[in-house]
Short mmCIF file of N, CA and C in Angstrom, two decimals:
data_model
loop_
_atom_site.label_atom_id
_atom_site.label_comp_id
_atom_site.label_asym_id
_atom_site.label_seq_id
_atom_site.Cartn_x
_atom_site.Cartn_y
_atom_site.Cartn_z
N UNK Q 1 -7.45 9.70 22.08
CA UNK Q 1 -7.37 8.40 21.45
C UNK Q 1 -6.40 8.42 20.27
N UNK Q 2 -6.26 9.59 19.59
CA UNK Q 2 -5.34 9.70 18.47
C UNK Q 2 -3.91 9.40 18.87
N UNK Q 3 -3.51 9.87 20.04
CA UNK Q 3 -2.14 9.61 20.52
C UNK Q 3 -1.92 8.12 20.74
N UNK Q 4 -2.97 7.39 21.16
CA UNK Q 4 -2.85 5.95 21.33
C UNK Q 4 -2.58 5.28 19.99
N UNK Q 5 -3.26 5.74 18.95
CA UNK Q 5 -3.02 5.18 17.61
C UNK Q 5 -1.58 5.42 17.17
N UNK Q 6 -1.05 6.61 17.46
CA UNK Q 6 0.33 6.91 17.10
C UNK Q 6 1.27 6.00 17.87
N UNK Q 7 1.01 5.82 19.16
CA UNK Q 7 1.85 4.93 19.96
C UNK Q 7 1.78 3.51 19.42
N UNK Q 8 0.59 3.02 19.10
CA UNK Q 8 0.46 1.68 18.55
C UNK Q 8 1.17 1.57 17.21
N UNK Q 9 1.06 2.60 16.38
CA UNK Q 9 1.75 2.58 15.09
C UNK Q 9 3.26 2.55 15.31
N UNK Q 10 3.76 3.31 16.26
CA UNK Q 10 5.20 3.34 16.52
C UNK Q 10 5.69 1.97 16.99
N UNK Q 11 4.86 1.25 17.73
CA UNK Q 11 5.26 -0.06 18.22
C UNK Q 11 5.31 -1.10 17.11
N UNK Q 12 4.66 -0.82 15.97
CA UNK Q 12 4.64 -1.78 14.88
C UNK Q 12 5.53 -1.37 13.71
N UNK Q 13 6.39 -0.39 13.91
CA UNK Q 13 7.28 0.04 12.84
C UNK Q 13 8.18 -1.11 12.42
N UNK Q 14 8.44 -1.25 11.11
CA UNK Q 14 9.27 -2.36 10.65
C UNK Q 14 10.72 -2.26 11.11
N UNK Q 15 11.21 -1.07 11.40
CA UNK Q 15 12.60 -0.90 11.80
C UNK Q 15 12.68 0.29 12.75
N UNK Q 16 12.98 0.07 14.03
CA UNK Q 16 13.00 1.19 14.97
C UNK Q 16 13.96 2.30 14.58
N UNK Q 17 15.01 2.02 13.83
CA UNK Q 17 15.96 3.06 13.47
C UNK Q 17 15.37 4.04 12.46
N UNK Q 18 14.23 3.73 11.90
CA UNK Q 18 13.59 4.62 10.93
C UNK Q 18 13.26 5.96 11.57
N UNK Q 19 12.94 5.98 12.83
CA UNK Q 19 12.44 7.18 13.49
C UNK Q 19 13.54 8.17 13.86
N UNK Q 20 14.69 8.11 13.23
CA UNK Q 20 15.83 8.93 13.61
C UNK Q 20 15.58 10.43 13.58
N UNK Q 21 14.76 10.92 12.70
CA UNK Q 21 14.59 12.35 12.51
C UNK Q 21 13.20 12.82 12.94
N UNK Q 22 12.48 12.00 13.67
CA UNK Q 22 11.09 12.31 13.99
C UNK Q 22 10.94 13.40 15.05
N UNK Q 23 12.00 13.77 15.74
CA UNK Q 23 11.90 14.82 16.74
C UNK Q 23 11.45 16.13 16.11
N UNK Q 24 11.68 16.28 14.81
CA UNK Q 24 11.30 17.51 14.11
C UNK Q 24 9.81 17.54 13.80
N UNK Q 25 9.12 16.43 13.97
CA UNK Q 25 7.70 16.37 13.66
C UNK Q 25 6.90 16.79 14.89
N UNK Q 26 6.52 18.05 14.92
CA UNK Q 26 5.87 18.61 16.10
C UNK Q 26 4.37 18.37 16.10
N UNK Q 27 3.78 18.15 14.96
CA UNK Q 27 2.34 18.04 14.83
C UNK Q 27 1.90 16.58 14.92
N UNK Q 28 0.80 16.33 15.58
CA UNK Q 28 0.28 14.96 15.75
C UNK Q 28 -0.04 14.34 14.39
N UNK Q 29 -0.60 15.11 13.47
CA UNK Q 29 -0.91 14.58 12.15
C UNK Q 29 0.37 14.24 11.39
N UNK Q 30 1.42 15.06 11.55
CA UNK Q 30 2.71 14.75 10.91
C UNK Q 30 3.23 13.40 11.40
N UNK Q 31 3.18 13.18 12.70
CA UNK Q 31 3.67 11.91 13.26
C UNK Q 31 2.82 10.74 12.80
N UNK Q 32 1.51 10.96 12.74
CA UNK Q 32 0.61 9.90 12.27
C UNK Q 32 0.92 9.57 10.81
N UNK Q 33 1.13 10.59 9.98
CA UNK Q 33 1.46 10.38 8.57
C UNK Q 33 2.76 9.59 8.44
N UNK Q 34 3.77 9.94 9.22
CA UNK Q 34 5.05 9.24 9.16
C UNK Q 34 4.87 7.77 9.52
N UNK Q 35 4.12 7.48 10.58
CA UNK Q 35 3.88 6.09 10.98
C UNK Q 35 3.10 5.34 9.90
N UNK Q 36 2.14 6.01 9.28
CA UNK Q 36 1.37 5.37 8.20
C UNK Q 36 2.28 5.04 7.02
N UNK Q 37 3.15 5.97 6.66
CA UNK Q 37 4.09 5.71 5.56
C UNK Q 37 5.01 4.54 5.88
N UNK Q 38 5.41 4.41 7.14
CA UNK Q 38 6.26 3.27 7.50
C UNK Q 38 5.55 1.95 7.21
N UNK Q 39 4.24 1.94 7.30
CA UNK Q 39 3.48 0.71 7.02
C UNK Q 39 3.30 0.47 5.53
N UNK Q 40 3.07 1.54 4.74
CA UNK Q 40 2.75 1.32 3.32
C UNK Q 40 3.94 1.49 2.38
N UNK Q 41 4.96 2.21 2.81
CA UNK Q 41 6.11 2.50 1.95
C UNK Q 41 6.82 1.22 1.48
N UNK Q 42 7.06 0.22 2.33
CA UNK Q 42 7.74 -0.98 1.83
C UNK Q 42 6.99 -1.64 0.67
N UNK Q 43 5.66 -1.69 0.74
CA UNK Q 43 4.87 -2.27 -0.35
C UNK Q 43 4.97 -1.41 -1.61
N UNK Q 44 4.93 -0.10 -1.45
CA UNK Q 44 5.05 0.81 -2.58
C UNK Q 44 6.39 0.63 -3.28
N UNK Q 45 7.44 0.46 -2.48
CA UNK Q 45 8.79 0.26 -3.03
C UNK Q 45 8.88 -1.08 -3.74
N UNK Q 46 8.39 -2.13 -3.10
CA UNK Q 46 8.43 -3.46 -3.71
C UNK Q 46 7.63 -3.50 -5.00
N UNK Q 47 6.43 -2.89 -4.99
CA UNK Q 47 5.57 -2.89 -6.17
C UNK Q 47 6.02 -1.89 -7.22
N UNK Q 48 6.84 -0.92 -6.82
CA UNK Q 48 7.31 0.11 -7.74
C UNK Q 48 6.22 1.03 -8.23
N UNK Q 49 5.21 1.26 -7.38
CA UNK Q 49 4.10 2.14 -7.76
C UNK Q 49 3.79 3.10 -6.62
N UNK Q 50 3.12 4.19 -6.97
CA UNK Q 50 2.68 5.15 -5.97
C UNK Q 50 1.38 4.67 -5.35
N UNK Q 51 1.25 4.86 -4.05
CA UNK Q 51 0.00 4.60 -3.35
C UNK Q 51 -0.48 5.91 -2.78
N UNK Q 52 -1.78 6.17 -2.88
CA UNK Q 52 -2.32 7.42 -2.37
C UNK Q 52 -3.63 7.17 -1.65
N UNK Q 53 -3.96 8.08 -0.77
CA UNK Q 53 -5.19 8.00 -0.01
C UNK Q 53 -5.40 9.26 0.78
N UNK Q 54 -6.18 9.15 1.83
CA UNK Q 54 -6.54 10.31 2.64
C UNK Q 54 -6.25 10.06 4.11
N UNK Q 55 -5.87 11.11 4.81
CA UNK Q 55 -5.70 11.09 6.25
C UNK Q 55 -6.78 11.97 6.84
N UNK Q 56 -7.29 11.56 7.99
CA UNK Q 56 -8.33 12.35 8.61
C UNK Q 56 -8.74 11.82 9.96
N UNK Q 57 -9.94 12.19 10.34
CA UNK Q 57 -10.51 11.77 11.61
C UNK Q 57 -11.70 10.87 11.30
N UNK Q 58 -11.71 9.68 11.92
CA UNK Q 58 -12.79 8.74 11.66
C UNK Q 58 -14.02 9.08 12.50
N UNK Q 59 -15.08 8.31 12.33
CA UNK Q 59 -16.35 8.57 13.01
C UNK Q 59 -16.21 8.52 14.53
N UNK Q 60 -15.18 7.83 15.04
CA UNK Q 60 -14.97 7.75 16.49
C UNK Q 60 -14.06 8.86 17.01
N UNK Q 61 -13.60 9.75 16.13
CA UNK Q 61 -12.75 10.86 16.54
C UNK Q 61 -11.27 10.55 16.56
N UNK Q 62 -10.87 9.42 15.97
CA UNK Q 62 -9.46 9.02 15.93
C UNK Q 62 -8.81 9.39 14.61
N UNK Q 63 -7.51 9.71 14.65
CA UNK Q 63 -6.78 9.87 13.40
C UNK Q 63 -6.80 8.54 12.67
N UNK Q 64 -7.00 8.61 11.36
CA UNK Q 64 -7.10 7.39 10.56
C UNK Q 64 -6.64 7.68 9.15
N UNK Q 65 -6.33 6.61 8.43
CA UNK Q 65 -5.95 6.71 7.02
C UNK Q 65 -6.87 5.78 6.23
N UNK Q 66 -7.29 6.26 5.06
CA UNK Q 66 -8.05 5.38 4.19
C UNK Q 66 -7.09 4.40 3.54
N UNK Q 67 -7.60 3.28 3.07
CA UNK Q 67 -6.75 2.40 2.28
C UNK Q 67 -6.25 3.15 1.05
N UNK Q 68 -5.15 2.69 0.49
CA UNK Q 68 -4.62 3.33 -0.72
C UNK Q 68 -5.68 3.33 -1.81
N UNK Q 69 -5.75 4.45 -2.50
CA UNK Q 69 -6.68 4.66 -3.61
C UNK Q 69 -8.13 4.37 -3.25
N UNK Q 70 -8.66 5.10 -2.26
CA UNK Q 70 -10.05 4.86 -1.87
C UNK Q 70 -11.01 5.30 -2.96
N UNK Q 71 -12.07 4.54 -3.16
CA UNK Q 71 -13.10 4.94 -4.12
C UNK Q 71 -13.91 6.11 -3.58
N UNK Q 72 -14.10 6.10 -2.28
CA UNK Q 72 -14.82 7.20 -1.64
C UNK Q 72 -14.43 7.25 -0.17
N UNK Q 73 -14.72 8.39 0.44
CA UNK Q 73 -14.41 8.54 1.86
C UNK Q 73 -15.37 7.69 2.68
N UNK Q 74 -14.86 7.06 3.74
CA UNK Q 74 -15.75 6.30 4.63
C UNK Q 74 -16.76 7.23 5.29
N UNK Q 75 -17.90 6.68 5.66
CA UNK Q 75 -18.91 7.47 6.37
C UNK Q 75 -18.31 8.06 7.64
N UNK Q 76 -18.59 9.31 7.89
CA UNK Q 76 -18.13 9.96 9.11
C UNK Q 76 -16.66 10.33 9.10
N UNK Q 77 -16.00 10.25 7.95
CA UNK Q 77 -14.57 10.53 7.84
C UNK Q 77 -14.38 12.00 7.49
N UNK Q 78 -13.64 12.72 8.33
CA UNK Q 78 -13.32 14.13 8.08
C UNK Q 78 -11.92 14.20 7.48
N UNK Q 79 -11.80 14.61 6.23
CA UNK Q 79 -10.51 14.66 5.54
C UNK Q 79 -9.68 15.81 6.08
N UNK Q 80 -8.43 15.48 6.46
CA UNK Q 80 -7.47 16.50 6.90
C UNK Q 80 -6.37 16.72 5.88
N UNK Q 81 -6.00 15.66 5.15
CA UNK Q 81 -4.90 15.75 4.18
C UNK Q 81 -4.94 14.54 3.25
N UNK Q 82 -4.23 14.66 2.15
CA UNK Q 82 -4.00 13.52 1.27
C UNK Q 82 -2.64 12.92 1.62
N UNK Q 83 -2.38 11.72 1.12
CA UNK Q 83 -1.04 11.14 1.24
C UNK Q 83 -0.72 10.39 -0.03
N UNK Q 84 0.56 10.34 -0.36
CA UNK Q 84 0.99 9.43 -1.42
C UNK Q 84 2.49 9.16 -1.35
N UNK Q 85 2.82 8.00 -1.86
CA UNK Q 85 4.21 7.58 -1.92
C UNK Q 85 4.74 7.86 -3.32
N UNK Q 86 6.05 7.80 -3.48
CA UNK Q 86 6.67 7.97 -4.80
C UNK Q 86 7.24 6.66 -5.33
N UNK Q 87 6.91 5.54 -4.71
CA UNK Q 87 7.34 4.24 -5.24
C UNK Q 87 8.80 3.95 -4.98
N UNK Q 88 9.38 3.14 -5.85
CA UNK Q 88 10.76 2.69 -5.71
C UNK Q 88 11.76 3.72 -6.24
N UNK Q 89 12.98 3.61 -5.77
CA UNK Q 89 14.07 4.47 -6.24
C UNK Q 89 14.32 4.21 -7.73
N UNK Q 90 14.49 5.30 -8.47
CA UNK Q 90 14.82 5.25 -9.89
C UNK Q 90 15.81 6.38 -10.12
N UNK Q 91 17.05 6.04 -10.44
CA UNK Q 91 18.08 7.08 -10.55
C UNK Q 91 17.77 8.09 -11.66
N UNK Q 92 16.86 7.74 -12.55
CA UNK Q 92 16.52 8.64 -13.65
C UNK Q 92 15.27 9.48 -13.39
N UNK Q 93 14.71 9.38 -12.19
CA UNK Q 93 13.50 10.14 -11.86
C UNK Q 93 13.76 11.02 -10.64
N UNK Q 94 13.20 12.21 -10.65
CA UNK Q 94 13.36 13.15 -9.55
C UNK Q 94 12.25 12.92 -8.53
N UNK Q 95 12.40 11.86 -7.73
CA UNK Q 95 11.35 11.46 -6.79
C UNK Q 95 11.62 11.87 -5.35
N UNK Q 96 12.67 12.62 -5.09
CA UNK Q 96 12.99 13.01 -3.72
C UNK Q 96 12.37 14.34 -3.31
N UNK Q 97 11.60 14.93 -4.20
CA UNK Q 97 10.82 16.13 -3.90
C UNK Q 97 9.41 15.93 -4.45
N UNK Q 98 8.45 16.67 -3.93
CA UNK Q 98 7.11 16.62 -4.53
C UNK Q 98 7.19 17.12 -5.97
N UNK Q 99 6.37 16.58 -6.82
CA UNK Q 99 6.34 17.08 -8.19
C UNK Q 99 5.47 18.33 -8.25
N UNK Q 100 5.59 19.06 -9.33
CA UNK Q 100 4.74 20.22 -9.55
C UNK Q 100 3.28 19.78 -9.53
N UNK Q 101 2.96 18.66 -10.18
CA UNK Q 101 1.58 18.15 -10.19
C UNK Q 101 1.10 17.81 -8.79
N UNK Q 102 2.00 17.27 -7.94
CA UNK Q 102 1.62 16.95 -6.56
C UNK Q 102 1.12 18.21 -5.85
N UNK Q 103 1.88 19.28 -5.95
CA UNK Q 103 1.51 20.51 -5.26
C UNK Q 103 0.27 21.14 -5.88
N UNK Q 104 0.20 21.17 -7.19
CA UNK Q 104 -0.97 21.75 -7.88
C UNK Q 104 -2.24 21.00 -7.48
N UNK Q 105 -2.17 19.68 -7.45
CA UNK Q 105 -3.36 18.87 -7.09
C UNK Q 105 -3.85 19.19 -5.69
N UNK Q 106 -2.92 19.26 -4.73
CA UNK Q 106 -3.33 19.57 -3.36
C UNK Q 106 -3.91 20.98 -3.26
N UNK Q 107 -3.32 21.94 -3.95
CA UNK Q 107 -3.86 23.31 -3.95
C UNK Q 107 -5.26 23.31 -4.55
N UNK Q 108 -5.43 22.63 -5.70
CA UNK Q 108 -6.74 22.59 -6.36
C UNK Q 108 -7.81 21.93 -5.48
N UNK Q 109 -7.41 20.90 -4.71
CA UNK Q 109 -8.36 20.22 -3.83
C UNK Q 109 -8.57 20.97 -2.52
N UNK Q 110 -7.68 21.92 -2.23
CA UNK Q 110 -7.81 22.71 -1.02
C UNK Q 110 -7.46 21.96 0.25
N UNK Q 111 -6.61 20.91 0.12
CA UNK Q 111 -6.17 20.17 1.31
C UNK Q 111 -4.66 20.01 1.27
N UNK Q 112 -4.07 19.89 2.45
CA UNK Q 112 -2.64 19.63 2.53
C UNK Q 112 -2.37 18.20 2.07
N UNK Q 113 -1.11 17.94 1.70
CA UNK Q 113 -0.75 16.60 1.25
C UNK Q 113 0.60 16.18 1.79
N UNK Q 114 0.71 14.93 2.18
CA UNK Q 114 1.96 14.35 2.65
C UNK Q 114 2.53 13.46 1.54
N UNK Q 115 3.84 13.56 1.33
CA UNK Q 115 4.52 12.79 0.28
C UNK Q 115 5.70 12.06 0.90
N UNK Q 116 5.80 10.76 0.59
CA UNK Q 116 6.93 9.94 1.02
C UNK Q 116 7.81 9.67 -0.19
N UNK Q 117 9.12 9.81 -0.02
CA UNK Q 117 10.04 9.58 -1.13
C UNK Q 117 10.80 8.27 -0.94
N UNK Q 118 11.37 7.72 -2.01
CA UNK Q 118 12.14 6.48 -1.89
C UNK Q 118 13.30 6.59 -0.91
N UNK Q 119 13.86 7.79 -0.76
CA UNK Q 119 14.96 7.99 0.17
C UNK Q 119 14.51 8.12 1.62
N UNK Q 120 13.21 8.07 1.86
CA UNK Q 120 12.68 8.16 3.21
C UNK Q 120 12.45 9.57 3.70
N UNK Q 121 12.34 10.52 2.78
CA UNK Q 121 12.00 11.90 3.16
C UNK Q 121 10.48 12.01 3.31
N UNK Q 122 10.06 12.93 4.19
CA UNK Q 122 8.65 13.22 4.37
C UNK Q 122 8.42 14.69 4.07
N UNK Q 123 7.54 14.95 3.12
CA UNK Q 123 7.21 16.30 2.68
C UNK Q 123 5.77 16.63 3.04
N UNK Q 124 5.50 17.92 3.21
CA UNK Q 124 4.14 18.42 3.39
C UNK Q 124 3.88 19.47 2.32
N UNK Q 125 2.83 19.25 1.55
CA UNK Q 125 2.33 20.28 0.64
C UNK Q 125 1.31 21.08 1.42
N UNK Q 126 1.59 22.34 1.65
CA UNK Q 126 0.69 23.23 2.37
C UNK Q 126 -0.14 23.96 1.32
N UNK Q 127 -1.41 23.57 1.20
CA UNK Q 127 -2.27 24.12 0.15
C UNK Q 127 -2.48 25.62 0.32
N UNK Q 128 -2.67 26.07 1.54
CA UNK Q 128 -2.91 27.50 1.77
C UNK Q 128 -1.67 28.33 1.45
N UNK Q 129 -0.50 27.86 1.89
CA UNK Q 129 0.75 28.58 1.62
C UNK Q 129 1.22 28.38 0.18
N UNK Q 130 0.65 27.38 -0.51
CA UNK Q 130 1.01 27.05 -1.90
C UNK Q 130 2.50 26.69 -2.00
N UNK Q 131 2.97 25.92 -0.99
CA UNK Q 131 4.37 25.53 -0.94
C UNK Q 131 4.51 24.11 -0.41
N UNK Q 132 5.65 23.50 -0.73
CA UNK Q 132 6.03 22.19 -0.19
C UNK Q 132 7.16 22.41 0.81
N UNK Q 133 7.05 21.73 1.95
CA UNK Q 133 8.04 21.84 3.01
C UNK Q 133 8.58 20.46 3.37
N UNK Q 134 9.88 20.35 3.48
CA UNK Q 134 10.50 19.11 3.95
C UNK Q 134 10.29 19.02 5.46
N UNK Q 135 9.60 17.98 5.91
CA UNK Q 135 9.37 17.80 7.34
C UNK Q 135 10.52 17.06 7.99
N UNK Q 136 11.06 16.06 7.30
CA UNK Q 136 12.22 15.35 7.83
C UNK Q 136 12.95 14.67 6.68
N UNK Q 137 14.25 14.51 6.85
CA UNK Q 137 15.14 14.11 5.78
C UNK Q 137 15.28 12.61 5.54
N UNK Q 138 16.27 12.24 4.77
CA UNK Q 138 16.47 10.85 4.36
C UNK Q 138 16.46 9.88 5.55
N UNK Q 139 15.71 8.79 5.40
CA UNK Q 139 15.63 7.78 6.43
C UNK Q 139 14.67 8.10 7.56
N UNK Q 140 13.95 9.22 7.47
CA UNK Q 140 12.97 9.59 8.50
C UNK Q 140 11.83 8.58 8.51
N UNK Q 141 11.46 8.09 7.35
CA UNK Q 141 10.44 7.05 7.21
C UNK Q 141 11.08 5.91 6.42
N UNK Q 142 10.38 4.80 6.30
CA UNK Q 142 10.91 3.64 5.58
C UNK Q 142 11.44 4.07 4.21
N UNK Q 143 12.63 3.59 3.87
CA UNK Q 143 13.29 3.99 2.62
C UNK Q 143 13.63 2.76 1.78
N UNK Q 144 13.77 2.99 0.49
CA UNK Q 144 14.19 1.94 -0.43
C UNK Q 144 15.66 1.62 -0.17
N UNK Q 145 16.00 0.36 0.11
CA UNK Q 145 17.41 0.03 0.36
C UNK Q 145 18.31 0.30 -0.85
N UNK Q 146 17.72 0.42 -2.03
CA UNK Q 146 18.49 0.72 -3.24
C UNK Q 146 18.70 2.22 -3.45
N UNK Q 147 18.07 3.05 -2.62
CA UNK Q 147 18.17 4.50 -2.78
C UNK Q 147 19.62 4.96 -2.67
N UNK Q 148 20.01 5.86 -3.58
CA UNK Q 148 21.32 6.51 -3.56
C UNK Q 148 21.10 8.00 -3.80
N UNK Q 149 21.68 8.87 -2.97
CA UNK Q 149 21.51 10.30 -3.19
C UNK Q 149 22.16 10.75 -4.50
N UNK Q 150 21.66 11.84 -5.03
CA UNK Q 150 22.20 12.41 -6.26
C UNK Q 150 22.87 13.74 -5.91
N UNK Q 151 24.18 13.75 -5.68
CA UNK Q 151 24.85 15.00 -5.29
C UNK Q 151 24.73 16.10 -6.34
N UNK Q 152 24.52 15.73 -7.59
CA UNK Q 152 24.42 16.73 -8.65
C UNK Q 152 23.05 17.42 -8.67
N UNK Q 153 22.05 16.84 -7.99
CA UNK Q 153 20.69 17.39 -8.05
C UNK Q 153 20.00 17.20 -6.70
N UNK Q 154 20.61 17.75 -5.61
CA UNK Q 154 20.05 17.51 -4.27
C UNK Q 154 18.73 18.25 -4.07
N UNK Q 155 17.85 17.66 -3.26
CA UNK Q 155 16.60 18.35 -2.95
C UNK Q 155 16.83 19.51 -1.98
N UNK Q 156 16.00 20.53 -2.11
CA UNK Q 156 16.03 21.63 -1.16
C UNK Q 156 15.15 21.28 0.04
N UNK Q 157 14.76 22.30 0.78
CA UNK Q 157 13.92 22.08 1.95
C UNK Q 157 12.55 22.73 1.81
N UNK Q 158 12.35 23.51 0.73
CA UNK Q 158 11.10 24.24 0.55
C UNK Q 158 10.95 24.55 -0.93
N UNK Q 159 9.73 24.40 -1.44
CA UNK Q 159 9.47 24.69 -2.85
C UNK Q 159 8.13 25.40 -3.00
N UNK Q 160 8.08 26.32 -3.94
CA UNK Q 160 6.85 26.96 -4.36
C UNK Q 160 6.49 26.37 -5.73
N UNK Q 161 5.36 26.77 -6.27
CA UNK Q 161 5.00 26.32 -7.63
C UNK Q 161 6.10 26.71 -8.62
N UNK Q 162 6.61 27.93 -8.47
CA UNK Q 162 7.62 28.41 -9.40
C UNK Q 162 8.93 27.64 -9.27
N UNK Q 163 9.35 27.36 -8.03
CA UNK Q 163 10.64 26.66 -7.87
C UNK Q 163 10.52 25.18 -8.24
N UNK Q 164 9.34 24.57 -8.05
CA UNK Q 164 9.16 23.20 -8.52
C UNK Q 164 9.17 23.15 -10.06
N UNK Q 165 8.54 24.16 -10.68
CA UNK Q 165 8.54 24.23 -12.15
C UNK Q 165 9.97 24.40 -12.66
N UNK Q 166 10.73 25.26 -12.02
CA UNK Q 166 12.13 25.48 -12.43
C UNK Q 166 12.95 24.21 -12.22
N UNK Q 167 12.73 23.50 -11.12
CA UNK Q 167 13.46 22.25 -10.88
C UNK Q 167 13.14 21.24 -11.98
N UNK Q 168 11.86 21.11 -12.33
CA UNK Q 168 11.47 20.17 -13.39
C UNK Q 168 12.09 20.59 -14.73
N UNK Q 169 12.11 21.87 -15.01
CA UNK Q 169 12.68 22.36 -16.27
C UNK Q 169 14.18 22.11 -16.35
N UNK Q 170 14.86 22.08 -15.20
CA UNK Q 170 16.31 21.88 -15.17
C UNK Q 170 16.72 20.44 -14.92
N UNK Q 171 15.75 19.53 -14.82
CA UNK Q 171 16.03 18.12 -14.57
C UNK Q 171 16.59 17.49 -15.84
N UNK Q 172 17.80 16.96 -15.74
CA UNK Q 172 18.45 16.35 -16.90
C UNK Q 172 18.00 14.91 -17.10
N UNK Q 173 17.21 14.37 -16.15
CA UNK Q 173 16.72 13.02 -16.32
C UNK Q 173 17.64 11.94 -15.77
N UNK Q 174 18.66 12.29 -15.09
CA UNK Q 174 19.56 11.29 -14.53
C UNK Q 174 20.48 11.88 -13.49
N UNK Q 175 21.17 11.00 -12.82
CA UNK Q 175 22.10 11.47 -11.80
C UNK Q 175 23.50 11.04 -12.17
#
């Protein structure tokens, strides 16, 4: 039934060209997360705020996402990962990679976390590996039309706590 939800989500994507880099998403939960971000990312960008919640399996055994900022997990919901967006593009903020706090929070909670960036990148914080991995690049999920890459401070493809800390320490605050 989870695959049906992914298919239904794919049919409701706001822009079919968004899925350009999805071939790299081998895991069903990765694909589900990407489709979920396609639904919530435009609102996050318009509102200019981060939205967060949980991904998991509902009481019927289907992949599901809680509404943004849930007060509590629904009955019968098995948490598999967290999710959050980074809001709208801001040339003075380093929002194209997970923050150090993003990774620390997921490690502390003991769950993986998916992060959507304004440029349409999809990241996975792997709590066990204590690292962030780029799952797919710019435009993989819904992106802010105002997004512009920063050639002087490009994102990598993998970060540890130490490399995220170093990136934050070297961030000049602008592009």
